[in-house]
Coordinates of N, CA and C in Angstrom, one line a residue:
S33 N 14.8 -3.5 4.1 CA 14.7 -2.3 3.0 C 13.3 -3.2 2.1
A34 N 11.9 -2.7 1.4 CA 11.5 -3.1 0.0 C 10.7 -1.7 -0.3
P35 N 10.5 -2.6 -1.6 CA 10.0 -2.3 -2.3 C 8.3 -2.0 -2.1
E36 N 8.0 -0.4 -2.4 CA 7.6 -0.4 -1.7 C 6.1 -1.0 -2.1
S37 N 6.2 -2.0 -3.1 CA 4.2 -2.9 -3.1 C 4.6 -3.8 -3.0
A38 N 6.1 -3.9 -2.5 CA 5.0 -4.8 -1.4 C 4.2 -4.7 -0.2
S39 N 4.3 -5.9 0.2 CA 3.2 -5.4 1.4 C 3.8 -5.4 2.7
S40 N 5.3 -5.0 3.3 CA 6.1 -5.2 4.6 C 7.1 -5.2 4.6
I41 N 7.7 -5.1 5.4 CA 9.0 -4.9 5.8 C 9.0 -5.6 6.8
S42 N 10.1 -6.7 7.5 CA 10.8 -7.5 8.6 C 12.1 -7.2 8.9
F43 N 11.5 -7.2 10.3 CA 13.3 -6.6 10.9 C 13.3 -8.0 11.9
P44 N 14.5 -8.5 11.6 CA 14.5 -9.4 12.4 C 15.3 -9.4 13.3
V45 N 15.0 -9.9 14.6 CA 15.8 -9.4 15.6 C 16.0 -11.1 16.2
T46 N 17.3 -10.8 17.0 CA 17.8 -11.8 16.6 C 18.4 -12.0 18.0
L47 N 18.4 -13.3 18.6 CA 19.2 -13.3 19.9 C 21.1 -14.1 19.9
S48 N 21.9 -13.3 21.1 CA 23.0 -13.8 21.0 C 23.5 -15.4 20.5
N49 N 23.1 -15.9 21.6 CA 22.4 -17.6 22.7 C 20.9 -17.5 22.6
P50 N 20.4 -19.3 22.5 CA 19.0 -19.3 23.2 C 19.3 -19.3 24.1
S51 N 18.1 -18.9 25.0 CA 17.1 -18.5 26.2 C 17.0 -20.2 26.8
S52 N 16.8 -19.9 27.9 CA 16.3 -21.4 28.7 C 14.9 -20.6 29.0
R53 N 14.1 -19.2 28.9 CA 13.1 -18.6 29.6 C 12.7 -18.0 27.9
V54 N 11.7 -17.7 28.2 CA 10.9 -16.1 27.1 C 11.3 -15.1 27.7
I55 N 11.7 -14.7 25.8 CA 12.5 -13.1 26.1 C 11.3 -12.1 25.7
T56 N 11.0 -10.9 26.7 CA 9.8 -9.8 26.0 C 10.6 -8.7 25.7
L57 N 10.1 -7.8 24.6 CA 10.4 -6.8 24.7 C 9.5 -6.1 24.3
A58 N 9.7 -4.4 24.0 CA 8.7 -3.3 23.7 C 9.4 -3.0 22.4
Y59 N 8.8 -2.7 21.3 CA 9.0 -2.3 19.9 C 7.9 -1.0 19.4
A60 N 8.1 -0.4 18.8 CA 7.7 0.6 17.7 C 8.7 1.5 17.2
T61 N 7.1 1.8 15.8 CA 7.6 2.7 14.7 C 8.0 4.5 15.1
A62 N 8.8 4.5 14.6 CA 8.7 5.5 14.6 C 9.0 6.9 13.3
G63 N 8.6 7.3 12.5 CA 8.9 8.3 10.9 C 10.2 8.9 10.9
G64 N 10.5 8.6 10.0 CA 11.3 9.5 9.3 C 11.2 10.6 8.1
T65 N 12.0 10.0 7.1 CA 11.6 11.3 5.8 C 10.5 10.1 5.5
A66 N 9.6 9.1 6.3 CA 8.4 8.3 6.0 C 7.3 8.5 6.7
T67 N 6.1 8.7 6.4 CA 5.8 9.3 7.3 C 4.3 7.7 7.8
E68 N 4.2 7.9 9.4 CA 3.0 7.3 9.6 C 2.2 7.0 8.9
G69 N 1.6 6.5 9.3 CA 0.3 6.7 8.0 C -0.5 6.9 6.5
V70 N 0.5 7.2 5.9 CA 0.9 7.4 4.3 C 1.7 6.5 4.2
D71 N 2.9 7.0 4.3 CA 3.9 5.9 3.6 C 3.8 4.1 4.6
F72 N 3.6 4.4 6.3 CA 3.9 3.0 6.2 C 2.8 3.0 7.5
T73 N 2.4 1.8 8.5 CA 1.7 1.0 9.7 C 2.1 1.5 10.3
K74 N 2.0 2.5 11.6 CA 2.2 2.3 12.9 C 2.3 1.3 13.6
T75 N 3.0 1.2 14.2 CA 3.1 -0.9 15.0 C 4.1 -0.9 16.4
S76 N 2.9 -0.6 17.1 CA 4.4 -1.4 18.3 C 3.6 -2.1 19.4
G77 N 3.9 -2.2 20.7 CA 3.5 -4.0 21.3 C 4.6 -4.4 22.5
T78 N 4.9 -6.0 22.1 CA 5.4 -6.4 22.7 C 5.7 -8.0 21.7
L79 N 6.9 -8.1 21.3 CA 7.5 -8.6 20.9 C 8.1 -10.4 22.2
T80 N 7.6 -11.2 21.5 CA 7.3 -12.7 22.6 C 9.2 -13.3 22.0
I81 N 10.1 -13.8 22.2 CA 11.0 -14.6 21.7 C 11.1 -15.6 22.5
P82 N 10.4 -17.2 22.2 CA 10.1 -18.3 22.8 C 11.5 -18.8 23.4
A83 N 11.4 -19.9 23.9 CA 12.9 -20.5 25.1 C 13.0 -20.9 23.6
G84 N 14.6 -21.2 23.8 CA 15.4 -21.9 23.0 C 15.3 -21.2 21.4
T85 N 14.7 -20.2 21.1 CA 14.8 -19.3 19.7 C 15.4 -18.4 19.6
T86 N 16.5 -18.4 18.7 CA 17.1 -17.1 18.3 C 17.4 -16.3 17.5
A87 N 16.2 -16.5 16.6 CA 15.7 -15.2 16.0 C 14.3 -14.9 15.5
V88 N 13.6 -14.2 15.9 CA 11.9 -13.9 15.1 C 12.0 -12.3 14.4
N89 N 11.0 -11.8 14.0 CA 10.6 -11.1 13.1 C 9.8 -9.7 12.9
L90 N 9.8 -8.9 13.2 CA 9.0 -8.0 13.7 C 8.7 -7.7 11.8
V91 N 7.1 -7.5 11.6 CA 6.9 -7.6 10.1 C 5.8 -5.9 10.6
V92 N 6.5 -4.7 9.4 CA 5.6 -3.8 9.3 C 4.9 -3.5 8.6
P93 N 4.2 -3.0 8.3 CA 2.8 -3.3 7.1 C 3.6 -1.9 6.1
I94 N 3.4 -2.2 5.0 CA 3.8 -0.7 4.6 C 3.1 -0.8 3.4
I95 N 2.7 0.9 2.8 CA 1.4 0.7 1.9 C 2.3 2.1 0.7
N96 N 1.4 1.4 -0.2 CA 1.8 1.6 -1.8 C 0.9 2.4 -2.4
D97 N 1.6 3.6 -2.9 CA 1.2 4.4 -3.2 C 1.4 4.9 -4.8
V98 N 1.1 6.1 -5.6 CA 1.8 6.4 -6.4 C 2.0 7.2 -7.4
I99 N 2.7 7.7 -5.8 CA 3.9 8.7 -5.4 C 5.3 9.0 -6.3
V100 N 6.2 9.7 -7.5 CA 7.0 9.7 -7.6 C 7.6 10.2 -6.2
E101 N 8.3 9.6 -5.1 CA 8.8 10.2 -3.9 C 9.9 10.7 -3.7
G102 N 10.6 9.3 -4.2 CA 12.4 9.0 -3.6 C 12.4 7.2 -2.4
N103 N 13.3 7.5 -2.1 CA 13.0 6.3 -1.0 C 12.7 7.1 0.0
E104 N 12.5 6.2 1.4 CA 12.2 6.9 2.4 C 12.1 6.1 4.0
Q105 N 12.6 6.5 4.7 CA 13.0 5.8 5.9 C 12.9 5.9 6.9
F106 N 11.5 4.9 8.1 CA 11.3 4.9 9.6 C 12.4 4.3 9.9
R107 N 11.8 4.7 11.3 CA 12.9 3.9 12.7 C 11.8 2.4 12.7
M108 N 12.9 1.7 13.5 CA 11.8 0.5 14.8 C 12.5 0.2 15.8
T109 N 12.2 0.8 17.3 CA 13.2 0.5 17.9 C 12.7 -0.8 19.2
L110 N 13.5 -0.5 19.9 CA 13.5 -1.8 21.0 C 13.7 -1.1 22.4
S111 N 13.0 -1.7 23.3 CA 13.9 -1.2 24.9 C 13.0 -2.4 25.2
N112 N 12.7 -1.6 26.5 CA 12.0 -2.7 28.2 C 12.5 -4.1 27.9
A113 N 13.6 -4.8 26.9 CA 13.7 -5.9 27.2 C 13.6 -6.3 28.5
N114 N 13.3 -7.9 28.5 CA 13.2 -8.7 30.1 C 13.6 -10.5 29.9
G115 N 15.2 -10.5 29.9 CA 15.6 -11.5 30.0 C 16.7 -11.0 29.8
A116 N 17.0 -10.7 28.8 CA 18.0 -9.6 28.0 C 17.8 -8.9 27.5
E117 N 19.7 -8.6 27.0 CA 19.7 -7.3 26.8 C 19.5 -6.8 25.6
V118 N 19.2 -5.8 25.2 CA 19.3 -5.1 23.7 C 20.7 -4.6 23.8
G119 N 21.0 -5.1 22.4 CA 22.6 -4.2 21.8 C 22.0 -3.4 21.2
T120 N 22.0 -3.8 20.4 CA 21.2 -2.5 19.6 C 19.6 -1.7 19.3
S121 N 19.6 -0.9 19.3 CA 18.3 -0.3 20.4 C 17.3 0.4 18.9
F122 N 17.5 0.9 17.9 CA 17.1 0.8 16.4 C 17.1 0.5 15.4
A123 N 16.7 0.1 14.4 CA 17.1 -0.1 13.4 C 16.3 0.6 12.2
T124 N 16.8 0.8 10.5 CA 15.8 1.9 9.8 C 15.0 0.8 8.7
G125 N 14.3 0.9 8.3 CA 13.7 0.4 7.7 C 13.1 1.5 6.0
T126 N 13.3 1.1 5.5 CA 14.1 1.6 3.9 C 13.0 1.4 2.7
I127 N 11.9 1.9 2.3 CA 11.0 1.8 1.7 C 12.1 2.4 0.4
V128 N 11.8 1.3 -0.8 CA 12.2 1.6 -2.0 C 10.5 2.4 -2.7
D129 N 11.7 3.3 -3.1 CA 10.0 4.0 -3.9 C 10.7 3.3 -5.8
D130 N 9.0 2.9 -6.1 CA 9.3 1.9 -7.5 C 8.2 2.5 -8.4
D131 N 8.2 3.6 -8.1 CA 6.8 4.4 -9.0 C 7.4 5.2 -9.9
E132 N 6.5 5.5 -10.9 CA 7.6 6.1 -12.0 C 6.3 7.1 -12.9
A133 N 6.8 8.5 -13.5 CA 5.9 9.2 -14.2 C 6.4 9.2 -15.5
A134 N 5.2 8.8 -16.2 CA 5.7 8.7 -17.8 C 5.3 10.0 -18.1
I135 N 5.6 11.0 -19.1 CA 4.5 12.1 -19.9 C 4.3 12.0 -21.2
T136 N 3.0 12.0 -20.9 CA 2.7 12.0 -22.9 C 1.5 13.0 -23.1
F137 N 1.9 13.4 -24.2 CA 1.0 14.3 -25.0 C 0.7 13.7 -26.9
T138 N -0.1 14.4 -27.0 CA -0.9 13.9 -28.7 C -0.4 14.9 -29.7
D139 N -0.7 14.9 -30.8 CA 0.2 15.9 -32.0 C -0.7 17.0 -32.0
A140 N -0.5 17.3 -32.6 CA -1.3 18.7 -32.4 C -1.7 19.2 -34.0
T141 N -3.0 19.4 -34.6 CA -3.5 19.3 -35.5 C -3.2 20.8 -35.3
V142 N -3.0 21.7 -36.5 CA -4.2 22.8 -36.0 C -4.5 23.9 -37.8
A143 N -5.6 24.3 -37.7 CA -5.4 25.4 -39.2 C -4.2 26.9 -39.0
E144 N -4.3 26.8 -40.4 CA -3.4 27.8 -40.2 C -4.1 29.6 -39.9
A145 N -5.4 29.7 -39.7 CA -6.2 30.4 -39.2 C -5.7 31.0 -37.4
V146 N -5.9 29.6 -36.8 CA -5.2 30.1 -35.3 C -4.5 30.9 -34.9
G147 N -4.5 31.4 -34.1 CA -3.2 31.7 -33.4 C -2.5 31.3 -32.7
E148 N -2.9 30.6 -31.7 CA -1.5 29.6 -30.4 C -2.7 28.6 -30.3
T149 N -1.7 27.6 -30.3 CA -2.1 26.6 -30.1 C -2.0 26.0 -29.3
V150 N -2.4 24.7 -28.1 CA -2.5 24.4 -26.7 C -2.2 22.8 -26.3
V151 N -0.3 22.3 -26.0 CA -0.4 20.5 -26.7 C -1.0 20.4 -25.1
P152 N -1.6 19.7 -24.8 CA -1.7 19.3 -23.3 C -0.8 18.3 -23.2
V153 N -0.3 18.4 -22.0 CA 1.0 17.3 -21.3 C 0.4 16.7 -20.0
T154 N 0.8 14.8 -19.9 CA 0.0 14.6 -18.7 C 1.5 13.7 -17.8
L155 N 1.4 14.3 -16.1 CA 1.8 13.2 -15.8 C 1.3 11.8 -15.6
T156 N 2.4 10.0 -15.9 CA 1.4 9.2 -15.9 C 0.5 9.1 -13.9
N157 N 1.6 9.4 -13.7 CA 1.7 9.6 -11.9 C 1.9 11.0 -11.4
P158 N 1.2 11.7 -10.3 CA 2.2 13.0 -9.5 C 3.4 12.4 -8.8
S159 N 4.4 13.3 -8.5 CA 5.2 13.0 -8.2 C 5.4 14.2 -6.3
A160 N 6.3 14.3 -5.4 CA 6.2 14.1 -4.7 C 7.6 15.9 -4.5
S161 N 8.1 16.0 -6.0 CA 8.9 17.1 -6.2 C 8.5 17.7 -7.7
S162 N 9.2 18.9 -7.6 CA 9.3 19.5 -8.9 C 9.7 18.5 -10.4
I163 N 9.1 18.3 -11.6 CA 9.3 17.4 -12.2 C 9.5 18.4 -13.8
V164 N 11.2 18.1 -14.3 CA 11.3 19.3 -15.0 C 11.2 18.9 -17.0
V165 N 10.3 19.5 -17.4 CA 10.6 18.5 -19.0 C 10.9 19.3 -19.6
R166 N 11.7 19.6 -20.5 CA 12.7 20.6 -21.6 C 12.4 19.8 -22.6
Y167 N 11.6 20.5 -23.6 CA 11.2 20.3 -24.6 C 11.8 21.4 -26.4
T168 N 11.4 21.0 -27.3 CA 12.2 21.5 -28.0 C 11.8 20.6 -29.4
F169 N 10.8 22.5 -30.4 CA 10.2 22.3 -31.9 C 11.2 20.9 -32.8
A170 N 10.8 20.3 -33.7 CA 11.5 20.6 -34.8 C 10.5 20.4 -36.2
D171 N 11.5 21.5 -37.2 CA 9.9 20.8 -38.0 C 10.4 19.7 -39.0
G172 N 9.0 20.0 -39.6 CA 8.8 18.7 -40.8 C 8.1 18.8 -42.0
T173 N 7.2 18.5 -42.2 CA 6.4 19.6 -43.5 C 6.4 20.8 -43.1
A174 N 6.2 21.2 -41.9 CA 5.9 22.7 -41.7 C 7.5 23.2 -41.3
V175 N 8.0 24.5 -41.5 CA 9.1 24.9 -41.3 C 9.2 26.1 -39.8
R176 N 9.7 26.1 -39.3 CA 9.7 27.3 -37.6 C 10.4 28.9 -38.7
G177 N 9.9 29.4 -38.1 CA 10.1 31.1 -38.9 C 8.6 30.9 -40.0
A178 N 8.5 30.3 -40.3 CA 7.4 30.0 -42.3 C 6.2 30.3 -41.8
D179 N 6.3 28.7 -40.6 CA 4.8 27.6 -40.4 C 4.5 28.0 -39.1
Y180 N 4.9 28.2 -38.7 CA 5.3 28.2 -36.9 C 6.2 29.0 -36.0
A181 N 5.5 29.7 -34.8 CA 6.7 30.3 -34.4 C 6.8 30.0 -33.0
A182 N 7.0 28.9 -32.8 CA 7.8 28.1 -31.5 C 9.0 28.0 -31.5
A183 N 9.3 27.6 -29.5 CA 11.1 28.0 -30.2 C 10.7 27.1 -28.8
N184 N 12.1 26.7 -28.2 CA 12.9 25.3 -27.3 C 11.8 26.7 -26.2
G185 N 11.7 25.5 -24.9 CA 11.3 25.8 -23.6 C 11.5 24.8 -23.1
T186 N 10.7 25.1 -21.0 CA 10.6 24.7 -20.6 C 9.0 24.6 -19.8
L187 N 8.6 23.3 -19.6 CA 7.7 23.1 -18.6 C 8.2 22.2 -17.1
I188 N 7.0 22.8 -16.6 CA 7.5 21.8 -14.5 C 5.8 21.8 -14.7
F189 N 6.5 20.5 -14.2 CA 5.0 20.7 -13.1 C 5.7 20.4 -11.3
A190 N 4.3 20.8 -11.0 CA 4.6 21.8 -9.6 C 4.6 20.0 -8.8
P191 N 4.7 20.1 -7.5 CA 4.1 19.1 -6.8 C 3.2 18.3 -6.7
G192 N 2.6 17.4 -6.8 CA 1.4 17.0 -7.0 C 0.4 17.2 -8.1
V193 N 1.3 17.8 -9.3 CA 0.0 18.1 -10.4 C 1.0 17.3 -11.3
T194 N -0.6 16.9 -12.4 CA 0.0 16.3 -13.0 C -0.4 16.8 -14.6
T195 N -1.1 18.2 -15.1 CA -1.3 18.4 -16.3 C -0.3 19.8 -16.0
G196 N -0.1 20.0 -17.7 CA 0.1 21.0 -18.1 C 0.1 21.4 -19.5
E197 N 1.3 22.2 -19.4 CA 0.5 22.3 -21.5 C 1.6 23.3 -21.9
I198 N 1.7 23.2 -23.4 CA 3.2 24.1 -24.2 C 2.1 24.5 -24.5
R199 N 2.0 25.8 -24.9 CA 1.7 27.5 -25.9 C 2.7 27.4 -27.0
F200 N 2.2 27.6 -28.6 CA 2.3 27.4 -29.4 C 2.2 28.6 -30.8
S201 N 2.5 29.5 -31.8 CA 1.4 29.6 -32.6 C 2.5 29.5 -34.1

C-alpha cells in the first residue's frame, strides 16, 4: 500500500532460493475498487529475475487526485513463470486516500428589509460519495424569532458537488 500522493506502489517479488539461471514471469494489473487510468497506471509485461538474485520489485505508478473517495484497491497478477513456480499468483495494492474536504462559508450581513438570505457553502475538494453537513443557528446580537427565522438543518453535497447554500430569513 501507499498514500495516494506517492508516485507508485512497489510489489516485492521474491524467490524462496536463489537460482543459477534467469527467471521470467508475466505480470499484469487489474482494477478492483481502483480504476485503471484514473487511480493507477495499467501495467503489464515480463519480469526478469537475474541469476543469483532472490528479490525484485514491480512498480506500479499511482495517480494522485483531490477527490475524497476512501482507500481503493487493485490487483497485481503473476503468471507464466519460466524457471520457477509461482506460489502466490496475485497481490493486492491499496491506494490510501489522503484527500480531505474542508467546508468553508462566510459571515452574512443582511438588511432587515431583505426577506431571505443565502449563505454560500463550499467544499475544498469533491467527494466520491455524499457529504452531509448539519448546521445550526446560534443567537448573537440578533435573536432567533425576533430578528431572524431560521432552524437547524442539513446540507447535502452530492458526489462531485463542491458548492451549496444555506437559506434563511
